[in-house]
């Protein structure tokens, strides 16, 4: 029965019959039954049996709410997308700043600046996930990486494992560069394309695994033993 019909019957002679039918109807929604009970309570006509029913319904509504929140806290696909957009902007800014570093020391450029220029996007996520469980984007959006037990944030080791594929790819690329193989255009082209294919395939597998499991864990979450959760105030009851 709709809420409007209940309220329209509030002063009618058939209201008592309406009360009985709503409360006894197993298909009546919890909120509808609680509204009827509240009206009786305001009229001073709430018996002990209905007081007990009110407590039971309140508990069931709370359980349903918590169950819904428990499921919702795993739905982070959109949140991760927006967090990645924010992090991407930050990484572009960092890359822009790195490009302005100009030091004549060739040792510094080859041994320090070059690996920084190659690895800073991966190091950014590893360091933030390792120390805080969140990148800046995740902090702004309100999601965080936890151990799969969902009690503590991801460890530094788990942060490394989450990015092991892009990290490994970048290290291989750096190794090629320090061995001087980048001077050979064919080697450089092959290694670049191979790295891009690996990252593309890995990214596709990440999306597929994230879409087809209840907790929306990506492939790197399974590798590292982590899970991404929403951490806004409404989700704290489930943590």
XYZ file of C-alpha atoms in Angstrom:
239
model
C 0.000 0.000 0.000
C 1.310 3.462 -0.878
C 2.231 6.054 1.745
C -0.349 8.499 0.380
C -3.162 6.003 0.836
C -2.153 5.390 4.437
C -2.104 9.101 5.185
C -5.445 9.646 3.419
C -6.987 6.937 5.569
C -5.559 8.436 8.757
C -8.883 10.008 9.821
C -11.185 7.512 8.104
C -13.353 4.955 9.845
C -11.544 2.167 8.049
C -8.164 3.194 9.342
C -7.977 0.390 11.904
C -8.633 -2.132 9.158
C -5.944 -0.445 7.070
C -3.487 -0.760 9.950
C -4.152 -4.458 10.322
C -3.877 -5.140 6.597
C -0.600 -3.207 6.259
C 1.069 -4.766 9.294
C -0.077 -8.297 8.474
C 0.772 -8.046 4.787
C 4.142 -9.720 4.261
C 4.596 -7.712 1.058
C 4.358 -4.366 2.826
C 7.666 -2.525 2.921
C 9.430 -2.063 6.251
C 9.230 1.737 6.028
C 5.480 1.540 5.341
C 4.890 -0.625 8.408
C 7.031 1.651 10.548
C 5.028 4.673 9.353
C 1.786 3.007 10.425
C 3.296 2.099 13.795
C 4.520 5.671 14.253
C 1.003 7.001 13.635
C -0.350 4.595 16.256
C 2.399 5.672 18.638
C 1.442 9.339 18.192
C -2.179 8.430 18.925
C -1.132 6.584 22.088
C -2.509 3.322 20.721
C 0.699 1.332 20.423
C 0.373 -2.029 22.158
C 3.226 -4.125 23.525
C 3.100 -6.493 20.552
C 3.557 -3.585 18.137
C 6.335 -2.113 20.271
C 8.187 -5.405 19.889
C 7.434 -5.388 16.159
C 8.773 -1.814 15.891
C 12.078 -2.887 17.485
C 12.294 -5.851 15.122
C 11.537 -3.725 12.048
C 14.044 -1.058 13.089
C 16.710 -3.741 13.404
C 15.822 -5.246 10.020
C 15.935 -1.830 8.355
C 19.336 -1.153 9.911
C 20.627 -4.526 8.709
C 19.345 -3.891 5.179
C 20.954 -0.445 5.174
C 24.287 -1.808 6.402
C 24.148 -4.633 3.858
C 23.559 -2.125 1.072
C 26.439 0.038 2.308
C 28.640 -3.055 2.609
C 28.029 -3.823 -1.070
C 28.267 -0.201 -2.229
C 31.683 0.352 -0.659
C 33.193 -2.026 -3.235
C 31.685 -0.215 -6.248
C 34.741 1.907 -6.940
C 35.081 1.679 -10.733
C 33.873 5.241 -11.338
C 35.769 6.516 -8.311
C 39.001 4.975 -9.557
C 38.463 6.537 -12.974
C 38.097 10.030 -11.524
C 41.028 9.438 -9.165
C 43.173 8.395 -12.131
C 42.190 11.549 -13.997
C 43.321 13.667 -11.038
C 46.539 11.669 -10.660
C 47.142 11.952 -14.399
C 46.954 15.720 -14.166
C 49.409 15.698 -11.247
C 51.802 13.417 -13.147
C 51.649 15.690 -16.203
C 52.596 18.602 -13.983
C 55.484 16.620 -12.460
C 56.675 15.604 -15.922
C 56.548 19.213 -17.037
C 58.687 20.254 -14.060
C 61.187 17.410 -14.638
C 61.589 18.466 -18.274
C 62.838 21.856 -17.078
C 65.697 20.321 -15.096
C 68.838 21.029 -17.078
C 72.136 20.012 -15.493
C 75.342 19.792 -17.510
C 76.639 16.826 -15.490
C 76.227 13.842 -17.841
C 76.496 11.336 -14.974
C 73.569 12.990 -13.192
C 71.528 13.088 -16.378
C 72.118 9.445 -17.308
C 72.166 7.800 -13.873
C 69.660 9.897 -11.928
C 67.518 12.130 -14.112
C 66.810 9.536 -16.808
C 65.478 6.851 -14.422
C 63.441 9.493 -12.604
C 61.929 10.623 -15.904
C 61.088 7.003 -16.777
C 59.897 5.756 -13.411
C 58.248 8.726 -11.696
C 54.654 7.740 -12.688
C 55.094 4.252 -11.184
C 57.066 5.533 -8.189
C 54.294 8.055 -7.512
C 51.667 5.321 -7.106
C 53.980 2.932 -5.239
C 55.108 5.533 -2.701
C 51.637 6.921 -2.035
C 49.994 3.483 -1.830
C 52.834 2.184 0.326
C 52.841 5.028 2.846
C 49.211 6.193 2.788
C 47.185 3.569 0.912
C 46.029 6.386 -1.354
C 47.308 8.546 -4.155
C 46.315 12.211 -4.120
C 43.483 11.396 -6.526
C 42.159 8.668 -4.240
C 42.379 11.023 -1.248
C 40.250 13.601 -3.040
C 37.672 11.064 -4.281
C 37.482 9.147 -0.994
C 38.760 5.650 -1.764
C 41.668 3.750 -0.270
C 43.674 0.575 -0.874
C 43.407 -1.960 1.965
C 44.859 -5.377 2.583
C 42.307 -7.990 1.457
C 41.400 -8.497 5.126
C 39.993 -4.924 4.931
C 41.356 -3.945 8.348
C 44.647 -2.235 7.499
C 45.900 -0.202 4.561
C 48.110 -1.748 1.911
C 51.729 -2.339 2.863
C 54.736 -1.082 0.923
C 55.337 -4.590 -0.454
C 51.732 -4.789 -1.654
C 52.093 -1.369 -3.284
C 55.080 -2.677 -5.263
C 53.188 -5.820 -6.302
C 50.214 -3.757 -7.495
C 52.482 -2.012 -10.007
C 54.888 -4.875 -10.695
C 54.052 -5.090 -14.419
C 54.518 -1.393 -15.336
C 57.493 -1.198 -12.952
C 59.116 -4.215 -14.581
C 58.470 -2.810 -18.039
C 60.009 0.548 -17.180
C 63.050 -1.128 -15.613
C 63.593 -3.195 -18.751
C 63.322 -0.042 -20.851
C 65.834 1.697 -18.566
C 68.197 -1.282 -18.858
C 68.009 -1.030 -22.634
C 68.844 2.666 -22.443
C 71.891 2.293 -20.181
C 73.235 -0.506 -22.366
C 73.175 1.935 -25.233
C 70.702 -0.121 -27.243
C 68.445 2.878 -27.728
C 70.882 4.134 -30.359
C 69.655 1.278 -32.533
C 66.311 2.477 -33.875
C 65.033 -1.061 -34.555
C 65.712 -2.178 -30.969
C 64.139 0.991 -29.597
C 61.026 0.611 -31.758
C 60.586 -3.066 -30.899
C 61.081 -2.554 -27.150
C 58.698 0.419 -27.106
C 55.971 -1.450 -28.987
C 56.461 -4.571 -26.881
C 56.148 -2.531 -23.677
C 52.996 -0.808 -24.969
C 51.420 -4.161 -25.917
C 52.170 -5.629 -22.499
C 50.691 -2.613 -20.703
C 47.628 -2.617 -22.988
C 46.950 -6.339 -22.407
C 47.527 -5.940 -18.660
C 45.147 -2.956 -18.531
C 42.452 -4.933 -20.381
C 42.798 -7.835 -17.950
C 42.607 -5.357 -15.058
C 39.286 -3.989 -16.299
C 37.838 -7.442 -16.995
C 38.688 -8.805 -13.548
C 37.386 -5.655 -11.879
C 34.008 -6.000 -13.619
C 33.427 -9.681 -12.886
C 33.972 -10.174 -9.147
C 31.821 -9.047 -6.237
C 34.437 -6.823 -4.620
C 35.534 -5.341 -7.968
C 39.164 -6.262 -7.378
C 41.410 -5.638 -10.359
C 44.083 -8.131 -11.421
C 46.758 -6.187 -9.524
C 44.599 -6.464 -6.388
C 44.636 -10.267 -6.682
C 48.394 -10.237 -7.254
C 49.033 -7.980 -4.250
C 46.260 -9.254 -1.970
C 44.508 -5.885 -1.783
C 41.057 -4.387 -2.213
C 39.918 -0.803 -2.882
C 37.171 0.531 -0.592
C 35.173 3.713 -0.298
C 36.027 5.457 2.970
C 33.528 8.320 3.159
C 31.719 8.768 6.494
C 28.679 6.690 5.459
C 30.912 3.636 4.951
C 32.701 3.752 8.304
C 30.100 1.484 9.943
C 31.213 -1.327 7.643
C 34.952 -1.043 8.159
